[in-house]
mmCIF file of C-alpha atoms and ligand atoms in Angstrom:
data_model
loop_
_atom_site.group_PDB
_atom_site.id
_atom_site.type_symbol
_atom_site.label_atom_id
_atom_site.label_comp_id
_atom_site.label_asym_id
_atom_site.label_seq_id
_atom_site.Cartn_x
_atom_site.Cartn_y
_atom_site.Cartn_z
ATOM 1 C CA MET A 1 0.000 0.000 0.000
ATOM 2 C CA GLY A 2 2.825 2.363 0.971
ATOM 3 C CA ARG A 3 4.661 1.811 -2.305
ATOM 4 C CA HIS A 4 1.523 2.568 -4.233
ATOM 5 C CA GLY A 5 1.030 6.021 -2.735
ATOM 6 C CA LEU A 6 4.708 6.695 -3.093
ATOM 7 C CA GLY A 7 4.494 6.314 -6.855
ATOM 8 C CA LYS A 8 1.320 8.379 -7.085
ATOM 9 C CA LEU A 9 2.857 11.346 -5.333
ATOM 10 C CA ALA A 10 6.161 11.205 -7.189
ATOM 11 C CA ILE A 11 4.197 11.451 -10.441
ATOM 12 C CA GLN A 12 1.907 14.166 -9.132
ATOM 13 C CA GLY A 13 4.714 16.410 -7.952
ATOM 14 C CA GLY A 14 7.232 15.587 -10.710
ATOM 15 C CA THR A 15 10.710 15.111 -9.278
ATOM 16 C CA PRO A 16 11.090 14.520 -5.546
ATOM 17 C CA ILE A 17 11.782 17.574 -3.387
ATOM 18 C CA ARG A 18 15.290 16.286 -2.642
ATOM 19 C CA GLN A 19 17.653 14.223 -4.749
ATOM 20 C CA LYS A 20 19.338 12.626 -1.738
ATOM 21 C CA LEU A 21 17.744 11.311 1.444
ATOM 22 C CA LEU A 22 17.813 13.741 4.382
ATOM 23 C CA PRO A 23 18.208 11.471 7.447
ATOM 24 C CA TYR A 24 16.089 12.018 10.581
ATOM 25 C CA GLY A 25 19.197 12.387 12.722
ATOM 26 C CA ARG A 26 22.925 12.607 12.158
ATOM 27 C CA GLN A 27 26.063 13.116 14.226
ATOM 28 C CA LEU A 28 28.348 16.129 13.886
ATOM 29 C CA VAL A 29 32.041 15.266 14.235
ATOM 30 C CA ASP A 30 34.542 18.120 13.720
ATOM 31 C CA ASP A 31 38.315 18.172 13.300
ATOM 32 C CA ASP A 32 38.801 18.991 16.992
ATOM 33 C CA ASP A 33 36.797 15.862 17.940
ATOM 34 C CA ILE A 34 39.023 13.797 15.660
ATOM 35 C CA ALA A 35 42.190 15.398 17.101
ATOM 36 C CA ALA A 36 41.006 14.552 20.650
ATOM 37 C CA VAL A 37 40.548 10.907 19.660
ATOM 38 C CA VAL A 38 43.931 10.762 17.911
ATOM 39 C CA ASP A 39 45.640 12.125 21.061
ATOM 40 C CA VAL A 40 44.259 9.202 23.054
ATOM 41 C CA LEU A 41 45.283 6.702 20.389
ATOM 42 C CA ARG A 42 48.870 7.942 20.857
ATOM 43 C CA SER A 43 48.654 7.751 24.663
ATOM 44 C CA ASP A 44 49.281 4.890 27.116
ATOM 45 C CA TRP A 45 45.648 4.315 28.005
ATOM 46 C CA LEU A 46 43.054 3.233 25.472
ATOM 47 C CA THR A 47 40.665 2.054 28.188
ATOM 48 C CA THR A 48 40.327 2.399 32.024
ATOM 49 C CA GLY A 49 42.586 5.461 31.693
ATOM 50 C CA PRO A 50 42.349 9.118 32.775
ATOM 51 C CA LYS A 51 39.786 10.169 30.156
ATOM 52 C CA ILE A 52 37.050 8.217 31.933
ATOM 53 C CA PRO A 53 36.979 10.283 35.172
ATOM 54 C CA GLU A 54 37.573 13.423 33.105
ATOM 55 C CA PHE A 55 34.475 12.773 30.986
ATOM 56 C CA GLU A 56 32.454 11.688 34.024
ATOM 57 C CA GLN A 57 33.346 14.836 35.962
ATOM 58 C CA ALA A 58 32.581 17.133 33.033
ATOM 59 C CA PHE A 59 29.240 15.368 32.546
ATOM 60 C CA ALA A 60 28.379 15.573 36.249
ATOM 61 C CA ALA A 61 29.196 19.292 36.259
ATOM 62 C CA LEU A 62 27.050 19.907 33.177
ATOM 63 C CA THR A 63 24.038 18.152 34.667
ATOM 64 C CA GLY A 64 24.615 19.582 38.152
ATOM 65 C CA SER A 65 24.884 16.139 39.707
ATOM 66 C CA LEU A 66 27.488 14.833 42.141
ATOM 67 C CA GLU A 67 28.385 11.698 40.208
ATOM 68 C CA ALA A 68 28.351 10.413 36.648
ATOM 69 C CA VAL A 69 29.252 6.850 35.643
ATOM 70 C CA ALA A 70 30.308 6.181 32.039
ATOM 71 C CA VAL A 71 29.197 2.924 30.410
ATOM 72 C CA SER A 72 29.223 1.358 26.957
ATOM 73 C CA SER A 73 25.657 2.268 25.841
ATOM 74 C CA GLY A 74 22.370 3.758 26.952
ATOM 75 C CA THR A 75 21.122 0.200 27.372
ATOM 76 C CA ALA A 76 24.053 -0.606 29.678
ATOM 77 C CA ALA A 77 23.215 2.590 31.609
ATOM 78 C CA LEU A 78 19.646 1.376 32.158
ATOM 79 C CA HIS A 79 20.848 -2.100 33.104
ATOM 80 C CA ALA A 80 23.363 -0.641 35.586
ATOM 81 C CA ALA A 81 20.592 1.529 37.057
ATOM 82 C CA MET A 82 18.304 -1.482 37.548
ATOM 83 C CA TYR A 83 21.206 -3.359 39.166
ATOM 84 C CA ALA A 84 22.107 -0.418 41.425
ATOM 85 C CA ILE A 85 18.574 -0.174 42.851
ATOM 86 C CA ASP A 86 18.556 -3.947 43.276
ATOM 87 C CA ILE A 87 15.766 -5.000 40.938
ATOM 88 C CA LYS A 88 15.256 -8.747 41.374
ATOM 89 C CA PRO A 89 12.839 -11.473 40.259
ATOM 90 C CA GLY A 90 9.383 -10.689 41.635
ATOM 91 C CA ASP A 91 9.914 -6.899 41.475
ATOM 92 C CA GLU A 92 7.792 -4.660 39.275
ATOM 93 C CA VAL A 93 9.006 -1.513 37.557
ATOM 94 C CA ILE A 94 6.621 0.942 35.923
ATOM 95 C CA VAL A 95 7.558 1.986 32.376
ATOM 96 C CA PRO A 96 5.695 3.999 29.735
ATOM 97 C CA ALA A 97 4.344 2.147 26.692
ATOM 98 C CA ILE A 98 5.916 4.687 24.324
ATOM 99 C CA THR A 99 9.677 4.259 24.500
ATOM 100 C CA PHE A 100 12.518 2.297 22.957
ATOM 101 C CA ALA A 101 12.433 -1.374 23.955
ATOM 102 C CA ALA A 102 15.686 -1.035 25.964
ATOM 103 C CA THR A 103 13.845 0.848 28.741
ATOM 104 C CA ALA A 104 11.666 -2.158 29.540
ATOM 105 C CA ASN A 105 14.357 -4.702 28.625
ATOM 106 C CA SER A 106 16.602 -3.390 31.414
ATOM 107 C CA VAL A 107 13.982 -4.483 33.963
ATOM 108 C CA VAL A 108 13.819 -7.944 32.384
ATOM 109 C CA PHE A 109 17.657 -8.254 32.391
ATOM 110 C CA GLN A 110 17.434 -8.213 36.207
ATOM 111 C CA GLY A 111 14.542 -10.666 36.311
ATOM 112 C CA GLY A 112 11.943 -7.984 37.065
ATOM 113 C CA ARG A 113 8.569 -7.373 35.420
ATOM 114 C CA PRO A 114 7.919 -4.177 33.475
ATOM 115 C CA ILE A 115 4.425 -2.794 34.088
ATOM 116 C CA PHE A 116 3.422 -0.796 31.027
ATOM 117 C CA VAL A 117 1.408 2.341 31.661
ATOM 118 C CA ASP A 118 -0.205 4.743 29.267
ATOM 119 C CA VAL A 119 0.969 8.198 28.210
ATOM 120 C CA HIS A 120 -0.602 11.663 27.897
ATOM 121 C CA PRO A 121 -2.200 11.989 24.442
ATOM 122 C CA ASP A 122 -0.771 15.456 23.803
ATOM 123 C CA THR A 123 2.858 14.930 24.930
ATOM 124 C CA LEU A 124 3.223 11.103 24.848
ATOM 125 C CA LEU A 125 5.007 11.369 28.233
ATOM 126 C CA ILE A 126 4.200 8.949 31.050
ATOM 127 C CA ASP A 127 0.882 9.856 32.680
ATOM 128 C CA PRO A 128 1.330 10.192 36.490
ATOM 129 C CA GLU A 129 -2.340 9.262 37.043
ATOM 130 C CA GLN A 130 -1.726 5.974 35.273
ATOM 131 C CA VAL A 131 1.445 5.462 37.308
ATOM 132 C CA ALA A 132 -0.528 5.903 40.560
ATOM 133 C CA ARG A 133 -3.120 3.412 39.332
ATOM 134 C CA HIS A 134 -0.517 0.726 38.608
ATOM 135 C CA ILE A 135 1.657 0.952 41.725
ATOM 136 C CA SER A 136 1.441 -2.240 43.799
ATOM 137 C CA THR A 137 3.251 -3.727 46.778
ATOM 138 C CA LYS A 138 5.665 -5.273 44.273
ATOM 139 C CA THR A 139 6.598 -1.934 42.653
ATOM 140 C CA LYS A 140 10.241 -1.027 43.213
ATOM 141 C CA ALA A 141 10.721 1.833 40.746
ATOM 142 C CA ILE A 142 9.249 4.107 38.096
ATOM 143 C CA ILE A 143 11.189 4.766 34.894
ATOM 144 C CA ALA A 144 10.131 8.087 33.360
ATOM 145 C CA VAL A 145 11.150 8.521 29.710
ATOM 146 C CA ASP A 146 11.732 12.064 28.446
ATOM 147 C CA TYR A 147 10.247 11.132 25.089
ATOM 148 C CA ALA A 148 11.531 13.186 22.137
ATOM 149 C CA GLY A 149 13.523 15.386 24.556
ATOM 150 C CA GLN A 150 10.748 16.837 26.716
ATOM 151 C CA PRO A 151 11.337 16.254 30.453
ATOM 152 C CA CYS A 152 8.457 14.480 32.229
ATOM 153 C CA ASP A 153 6.463 16.008 35.080
ATOM 154 C CA TYR A 154 9.128 15.207 37.691
ATOM 155 C CA ASP A 155 7.551 17.054 40.653
ATOM 156 C CA THR A 156 4.408 14.917 40.406
ATOM 157 C CA LEU A 157 6.422 11.740 39.797
ATOM 158 C CA ARG A 158 8.695 12.520 42.768
ATOM 159 C CA LYS A 159 5.681 12.912 45.073
ATOM 160 C CA LEU A 160 4.378 9.535 43.907
ATOM 161 C CA ALA A 161 7.773 7.861 44.299
ATOM 162 C CA ASP A 162 8.172 9.239 47.831
ATOM 163 C CA ARG A 163 4.617 8.341 48.865
ATOM 164 C CA TYR A 164 5.077 4.714 47.800
ATOM 165 C CA HIS A 165 8.799 4.466 48.746
ATOM 166 C CA VAL A 166 9.931 3.555 45.244
ATOM 167 C CA LYS A 167 12.918 4.826 43.242
ATOM 168 C CA LEU A 168 12.473 7.328 40.421
ATOM 169 C CA ILE A 169 14.654 6.693 37.363
ATOM 170 C CA ALA A 170 14.842 9.073 34.389
ATOM 171 C CA ASP A 171 15.511 7.513 31.009
ATOM 172 C CA ALA A 172 16.956 10.775 29.715
ATOM 173 C CA CYS A 173 18.406 9.270 26.532
ATOM 174 C CA HIS A 174 16.403 11.884 24.551
ATOM 175 C CA SER A 175 16.725 14.933 26.776
ATOM 176 C CA LEU A 176 20.388 15.755 27.421
ATOM 177 C CA GLY A 177 20.641 19.556 27.566
ATOM 178 C CA GLY A 178 16.968 20.039 28.463
ATOM 179 C CA SER A 179 15.560 21.276 31.767
ATOM 180 C CA TYR A 180 12.454 21.148 33.970
ATOM 181 C CA LYS A 181 11.419 24.215 36.005
ATOM 182 C CA GLY A 182 14.935 25.572 35.481
ATOM 183 C CA ARG A 183 16.630 22.386 36.748
ATOM 184 C CA PRO A 184 18.829 20.539 34.238
ATOM 185 C CA VAL A 185 18.004 17.036 33.081
ATOM 186 C CA GLY A 186 20.348 14.680 34.926
ATOM 187 C CA GLN A 187 19.387 15.842 38.415
ATOM 188 C CA LEU A 188 15.630 15.276 38.250
ATOM 189 C CA ALA A 189 15.533 11.648 39.447
ATOM 190 C CA ASP A 190 17.459 9.253 41.692
ATOM 191 C CA LEU A 191 19.327 8.009 38.624
ATOM 192 C CA SER A 192 19.270 9.471 35.100
ATOM 193 C CA THR A 193 20.449 7.484 32.092
ATOM 194 C CA PHE A 194 21.866 8.798 28.818
ATOM 195 C CA SER A 195 22.871 7.412 25.409
ATOM 196 C CA PHE A 196 25.650 8.597 23.102
ATOM 197 C CA HIS A 197 24.484 6.772 19.985
ATOM 198 C CA PRO A 198 25.177 8.868 16.841
ATOM 199 C CA VAL A 199 21.609 10.194 16.503
ATOM 200 C CA LYS A 200 21.652 11.520 20.089
ATOM 201 C CA HIS A 201 22.727 15.004 21.250
ATOM 202 C CA ILE A 202 26.385 14.048 21.587
ATOM 203 C CA THR A 203 28.052 10.860 20.417
ATOM 204 C CA THR A 204 30.851 8.485 21.369
ATOM 205 C CA GLY A 205 29.884 6.004 18.619
ATOM 206 C CA GLU A 206 28.169 3.838 21.196
ATOM 207 C CA GLY A 207 28.135 4.936 24.809
ATOM 208 C CA GLY A 208 26.101 5.868 27.846
ATOM 209 C CA MET A 209 26.148 7.564 31.241
ATOM 210 C CA ILE A 210 24.233 7.520 34.499
ATOM 211 C CA SER A 211 24.114 10.673 36.633
ATOM 212 C CA THR A 212 23.171 10.646 40.312
ATOM 213 C CA ASN A 213 23.667 12.428 43.627
ATOM 214 C CA ASP A 214 23.921 9.088 45.418
ATOM 215 C CA ALA A 215 27.589 8.110 45.888
ATOM 216 C CA GLU A 216 26.714 4.553 46.953
ATOM 217 C CA LEU A 217 24.637 3.908 43.819
ATOM 218 C CA ALA A 218 27.495 5.325 41.715
ATOM 219 C CA ARG A 219 29.968 3.007 43.444
ATOM 220 C CA ARG A 220 27.746 -0.001 42.773
ATOM 221 C CA MET A 221 27.448 0.890 39.075
ATOM 222 C CA ARG A 222 31.249 1.290 38.726
ATOM 223 C CA VAL A 223 31.675 -2.230 40.065
ATOM 224 C CA PHE A 224 28.857 -3.542 37.843
ATOM 225 C CA ARG A 225 30.378 -2.093 34.634
ATOM 226 C CA ASN A 226 33.647 -3.882 35.422
ATOM 227 C CA HIS A 227 32.573 -7.543 35.836
ATOM 228 C CA GLY A 228 31.591 -6.990 39.473
ATOM 229 C CA ILE A 229 35.260 -6.358 40.332
ATOM 230 C CA THR A 230 36.066 -3.607 42.834
ATOM 231 C CA SER A 231 39.231 -2.223 41.197
ATOM 232 C CA ASP A 232 40.222 -1.603 37.596
ATOM 233 C CA HIS A 233 43.447 -2.325 35.729
ATOM 234 C CA ARG A 234 44.895 1.180 36.149
ATOM 235 C CA GLN A 235 44.154 1.321 39.887
ATOM 236 C CA ARG A 236 45.971 -2.001 40.351
ATOM 237 C CA GLU A 237 48.906 -0.804 38.267
ATOM 238 C CA GLN A 238 49.119 2.388 40.365
ATOM 239 C CA GLN A 239 49.036 0.329 43.558
ATOM 240 C CA GLY A 240 51.617 -2.150 42.205
ATOM 241 C CA SER A 241 49.180 -4.951 42.952
ATOM 242 C CA TRP A 242 47.779 -7.885 41.011
ATOM 243 C CA PHE A 243 45.094 -8.773 43.531
ATOM 244 C CA TYR A 244 41.431 -8.189 42.772
ATOM 245 C CA GLU A 245 38.132 -9.560 43.954
ATOM 246 C CA MET A 246 34.896 -10.101 42.100
ATOM 247 C CA VAL A 247 32.197 -9.281 44.638
ATOM 248 C CA ASP A 248 29.111 -9.596 42.452
ATOM 249 C CA LEU A 249 28.115 -10.673 38.958
ATOM 250 C CA GLY A 250 28.864 -7.789 36.605
ATOM 251 C CA TYR A 251 29.490 -7.175 32.921
ATOM 252 C CA ASN A 252 32.068 -5.552 30.707
ATOM 253 C CA TYR A 253 30.119 -2.328 30.182
ATOM 254 C CA ARG A 254 33.185 -0.050 30.164
ATOM 255 C CA LEU A 255 33.480 2.967 27.875
ATOM 256 C CA THR A 256 36.971 3.368 26.385
ATOM 257 C CA ASP A 257 39.283 6.381 26.727
ATOM 258 C CA ILE A 258 39.005 6.791 22.954
ATOM 259 C CA GLN A 259 35.245 7.210 23.308
ATOM 260 C CA CYS A 260 35.491 9.427 26.397
ATOM 261 C CA ALA A 261 37.856 11.800 24.564
ATOM 262 C CA LEU A 262 35.277 12.103 21.794
ATOM 263 C CA GLY A 263 32.495 12.579 24.356
ATOM 264 C CA LEU A 264 34.431 15.317 26.201
ATOM 265 C CA SER A 265 35.061 17.187 22.970
ATOM 266 C CA GLN A 266 31.397 16.841 21.923
ATOM 267 C CA LEU A 267 30.087 17.885 25.350
ATOM 268 C CA ARG A 268 31.587 21.371 24.947
ATOM 269 C CA LYS A 269 29.323 21.942 21.956
ATOM 270 C CA LEU A 270 26.142 20.624 23.545
ATOM 271 C CA PRO A 271 24.539 23.982 24.518
ATOM 272 C CA ALA A 272 24.922 25.386 20.985
ATOM 273 C CA TRP A 273 23.624 22.156 19.450
ATOM 274 C CA VAL A 274 20.550 22.077 21.681
ATOM 275 C CA ARG A 275 19.828 25.723 20.776
ATOM 276 C CA ARG A 276 20.054 24.814 17.081
ATOM 277 C CA ARG A 277 17.661 21.882 17.579
ATOM 278 C CA GLN A 278 15.219 24.243 19.321
ATOM 279 C CA GLU A 279 15.505 26.785 16.497
ATOM 280 C CA ILE A 280 14.671 24.113 13.923
ATOM 281 C CA ALA A 281 11.727 22.919 16.020
ATOM 282 C CA TRP A 282 10.318 26.439 16.326
ATOM 283 C CA LYS A 283 10.528 26.870 12.536
ATOM 284 C CA TYR A 284 8.590 23.642 12.100
ATOM 285 C CA ASP A 285 6.061 24.749 14.738
ATOM 286 C CA ALA A 286 5.454 28.025 12.892
ATOM 287 C CA ALA A 287 5.026 26.271 9.537
ATOM 288 C CA PHE A 288 2.695 23.560 10.845
ATOM 289 C CA ALA A 289 0.520 26.062 12.727
ATOM 290 C CA GLU A 290 -1.019 26.690 9.287
ATOM 291 C CA MET A 291 -1.583 23.004 8.512
ATOM 292 C CA PRO A 292 -4.478 21.696 10.603
ATOM 293 C CA ALA A 293 -3.847 18.032 9.777
ATOM 294 C CA VAL A 294 -0.306 18.221 11.201
ATOM 295 C CA GLU A 295 -0.166 18.488 14.991
ATOM 296 C CA PRO A 296 3.216 18.868 16.709
ATOM 297 C CA LEU A 297 3.253 17.325 20.192
ATOM 298 C CA ARG A 298 2.446 19.803 22.966
ATOM 299 C CA VAL A 299 5.387 21.302 24.834
ATOM 300 C CA ARG A 300 4.695 22.237 28.460
ATOM 301 C CA GLU A 301 5.635 25.744 29.590
ATOM 302 C CA ASP A 302 7.784 24.609 32.520
ATOM 303 C CA VAL A 303 10.353 22.768 30.391
ATOM 304 C CA SER A 304 13.173 23.452 27.996
ATOM 305 C CA HIS A 305 12.735 20.760 25.335
ATOM 306 C CA ALA A 306 16.015 19.252 24.047
ATOM 307 C CA TYR A 307 14.412 18.035 20.764
ATOM 308 C CA HIS A 308 16.204 14.772 20.174
ATOM 309 C CA LEU A 309 13.170 14.106 17.971
ATOM 310 C CA TYR A 310 10.573 16.326 16.329
ATOM 311 C CA VAL A 311 7.351 14.322 16.339
ATOM 312 C CA VAL A 312 4.030 15.285 14.751
ATOM 313 C CA ARG A 313 0.673 13.533 14.865
ATOM 314 C CA MET A 314 -1.060 13.294 11.520
ATOM 315 C CA ASP A 315 -4.758 13.897 12.084
ATOM 316 C CA VAL A 316 -5.798 11.064 9.806
ATOM 317 C CA ALA A 317 -9.488 12.020 10.165
ATOM 318 C CA GLN A 318 -8.682 15.066 8.004
ATOM 319 C CA LEU A 319 -6.847 12.985 5.393
ATOM 320 C CA ARG A 320 -7.978 10.511 2.767
ATOM 321 C CA THR A 321 -5.223 8.139 3.746
ATOM 322 C CA THR A 322 -3.267 6.492 6.544
ATOM 323 C CA ARG A 323 -0.101 7.452 8.391
ATOM 324 C CA ALA A 324 1.675 4.594 6.569
ATOM 325 C CA GLU A 325 0.842 6.199 3.228
ATOM 326 C CA VAL A 326 1.972 9.663 4.389
ATOM 327 C CA PHE A 327 5.195 8.084 5.621
ATOM 328 C CA ALA A 328 5.845 6.401 2.259
ATOM 329 C CA ALA A 329 5.058 9.593 0.363
ATOM 330 C CA LEU A 330 7.503 11.624 2.484
ATOM 331 C CA ARG A 331 10.182 8.992 1.944
ATOM 332 C CA ALA A 332 9.488 9.267 -1.819
ATOM 333 C CA GLU A 333 10.349 12.954 -1.446
ATOM 334 C CA ASN A 334 13.642 11.814 0.136
ATOM 335 C CA ILE A 335 12.699 13.085 3.575
ATOM 336 C CA GLY A 336 14.036 10.548 6.080
ATOM 337 C CA VAL A 337 10.976 10.301 8.292
ATOM 338 C CA ASN A 338 10.740 7.691 11.027
ATOM 339 C CA VAL A 339 8.234 6.371 13.580
ATOM 340 C CA HIS A 340 8.963 6.498 17.335
ATOM 341 C CA TYR A 341 7.808 4.108 18.696
ATOM 342 C CA ILE A 342 5.931 0.849 18.300
ATOM 343 C CA PRO A 343 4.415 0.610 21.821
ATOM 344 C CA VAL A 344 6.722 -1.792 23.638
ATOM 345 C CA HIS A 345 3.938 -4.004 24.991
ATOM 346 C CA LEU A 346 2.968 -4.871 21.391
ATOM 347 C CA HIS A 347 6.337 -6.503 20.598
ATOM 348 C CA PRO A 348 6.134 -10.314 20.264
ATOM 349 C CA PHE A 349 8.652 -10.834 23.096
ATOM 350 C CA TYR A 350 6.499 -8.966 25.618
ATOM 351 C CA ARG A 351 3.267 -10.531 24.393
ATOM 352 C CA GLN A 352 4.747 -14.008 24.782
ATOM 353 C CA ARG A 353 6.701 -13.513 28.002
ATOM 354 C CA PHE A 354 4.301 -11.223 29.902
ATOM 355 C CA GLY A 355 0.964 -11.689 28.133
ATOM 356 C CA THR A 356 0.701 -8.046 27.058
ATOM 357 C CA GLY A 357 -1.105 -6.988 23.887
ATOM 358 C CA PRO A 358 -3.514 -4.553 22.235
ATOM 359 C CA GLY A 359 -5.886 -2.702 24.553
ATOM 360 C CA LEU A 360 -3.407 -2.432 27.434
ATOM 361 C CA CYS A 361 -2.421 1.191 26.732
ATOM 362 C CA PRO A 362 -5.040 2.648 24.352
ATOM 363 C CA VAL A 363 -3.626 6.190 24.219
ATOM 364 C CA ALA A 364 -0.189 4.900 23.192
ATOM 365 C CA GLU A 365 -1.701 2.505 20.672
ATOM 366 C CA ALA A 366 -3.790 5.269 19.049
ATOM 367 C CA ALA A 367 -0.787 7.609 18.945
ATOM 368 C CA TYR A 368 1.274 4.920 17.245
ATOM 369 C CA GLN A 369 -1.167 5.017 14.315
ATOM 370 C CA GLU A 370 -0.571 8.735 13.819
ATOM 371 C CA VAL A 371 2.998 9.754 14.727
ATOM 372 C CA ILE A 372 5.731 10.675 12.319
ATOM 373 C CA THR A 373 9.244 11.838 13.258
ATOM 374 C CA LEU A 374 10.692 14.539 11.012
ATOM 375 C CA PRO A 375 14.432 15.175 10.524
ATOM 376 C CA ILE A 376 16.128 17.264 13.200
ATOM 377 C CA PHE A 377 19.864 17.537 13.864
ATOM 378 C CA PRO A 378 22.225 20.497 14.397
ATOM 379 C CA ARG A 379 23.905 20.353 11.016
ATOM 380 C CA MET A 380 20.606 20.821 9.126
ATOM 381 C CA GLY A 381 20.737 23.974 7.005
ATOM 382 C CA GLU A 382 17.910 26.386 6.185
ATOM 383 C CA LYS A 383 17.355 24.677 2.825
ATOM 384 C CA ASP A 384 16.981 21.295 4.572
ATOM 385 C CA ILE A 385 14.346 22.749 6.922
ATOM 386 C CA GLU A 386 12.497 24.290 3.960
ATOM 387 C CA ASP A 387 12.593 20.990 2.096
ATOM 388 C CA VAL A 388 10.973 19.184 5.014
ATOM 389 C CA ILE A 389 8.240 21.823 5.342
ATOM 390 C CA CYS A 390 7.627 21.832 1.552
ATOM 391 C CA ALA A 391 7.430 18.037 1.444
ATOM 392 C CA VAL A 392 4.945 17.895 4.350
ATOM 393 C CA LYS A 393 2.848 20.618 2.669
ATOM 394 C CA LYS A 394 2.910 18.779 -0.653
ATOM 395 C CA VAL A 395 1.994 15.382 0.795
ATOM 396 C CA VAL A 396 -0.658 16.637 3.215
ATOM 397 C CA GLY A 397 -2.096 18.898 0.508
ATOM 398 C CA ALA A 398 -2.432 15.920 -1.843
ATOM 399 C CA TYR A 399 -4.331 13.859 0.720
ATOM 400 C CA LEU A 400 -6.474 16.516 2.466
ATOM 401 C CA ARG A 401 -10.194 15.675 2.487
HETATM 402 C C1 PLP B 1 14.571 6.143 25.269
HETATM 403 C C2 PLP B 1 15.797 5.311 25.020
HETATM 404 N N1 PLP B 1 16.265 4.541 26.010
HETATM 405 C C3 PLP B 1 17.368 3.784 25.833
HETATM 406 C C4 PLP B 1 18.048 3.749 24.642
HETATM 407 C C5 PLP B 1 19.225 2.833 24.481
HETATM 408 O O1 PLP B 1 20.399 3.516 24.191
HETATM 409 P P1 PLP B 1 21.575 2.804 23.366
HETATM 410 O O2 PLP B 1 21.152 2.710 21.951
HETATM 411 O O3 PLP B 1 22.742 3.742 23.563
HETATM 412 O O4 PLP B 1 21.812 1.479 23.999
HETATM 413 C C6 PLP B 1 17.602 4.534 23.595
HETATM 414 C C7 PLP B 1 18.340 4.512 22.311
HETATM 415 O O5 PLP B 1 17.882 4.633 21.254
HETATM 416 C C8 PLP B 1 16.431 5.327 23.775
HETATM 417 O O6 PLP B 1 15.957 6.075 22.770
#
């Protein structure tokens, strides 16, 4: 069906709006980033070296938290967080239905059960009322996901977490550089997790971080990322000792010095890059204000949105087609649209393992039928932004009732 519409529109509009695909996200790596990496490659320490604490301290300072623990991915960050708060078989952790699968998977890694709750229809952020409804005596934690880059309602979530004596975790993989009521993302929960995958705000190729004010949780995660061993190679070399003890079951979730050097160099540019993302988003907002079938997600007034993603809902009631067809038509224009996300409880793994399925989170399921992610990344030029707006106008115009 998608292919069909794609052809129709290409014919209707002549040549596609762009000759080459504009991706939905892309890293920006400059010469100074490359030089920082090369310096490490020439140094003594490729991993467990001095760049790790340097990156961690810079990250902690940026997020206004006491500690930051570097790990090998955002998924490893979530896993380390679930380990640190001692999630075990029999425990329940509340997660929103709209997120990347890794959020819920991290609970399962530890033997826990993710409890999927619905989201607000206008922001697609976890709905605190739904959280309250699903808390049970087995609940150990709530994972709030700052979907698209908009921080969740942390004051309300904190009250709930305190009332029921559960931990509050922020999956902030989308919201680095954002803030809530003037407080930076990274200090809004007991533990906040980040990803440095290339489409994210800063990249280390693959990589992740957990920020926290809790020194004991940070210590636990440092042991966890290193096989459950209490000292690393460099510490032992400095102490002239070979002795080490494995005190718990851990993983090799270490980030290398090569990656940390890249992360440090990228981190310096973060504020400018977030501002550029916001500028692009505001241009989209202004353009789509005149297109009733295209509804950007609502942004609350008490946040600074970091715009990892720019997501719109297509009001399919106003169109003679489906979201799938709009998606295919935009791709035919070489606009690299995407869909975030398939509600996690609809994935075969969760259906089979936990008996989830359609009807569990109706708001998320309805949103999934309508959302489209448009390209947004700092290197986008004015012409790229115009192309996206033109393509949306062209496609929506062709299908308007
Ligand atoms: C919300 C969310 N959580 C977790 C992750 C996992 O991060 P990573 O890909 O670095 O493992 C992602 C990555 O896409 C994400 O978007």
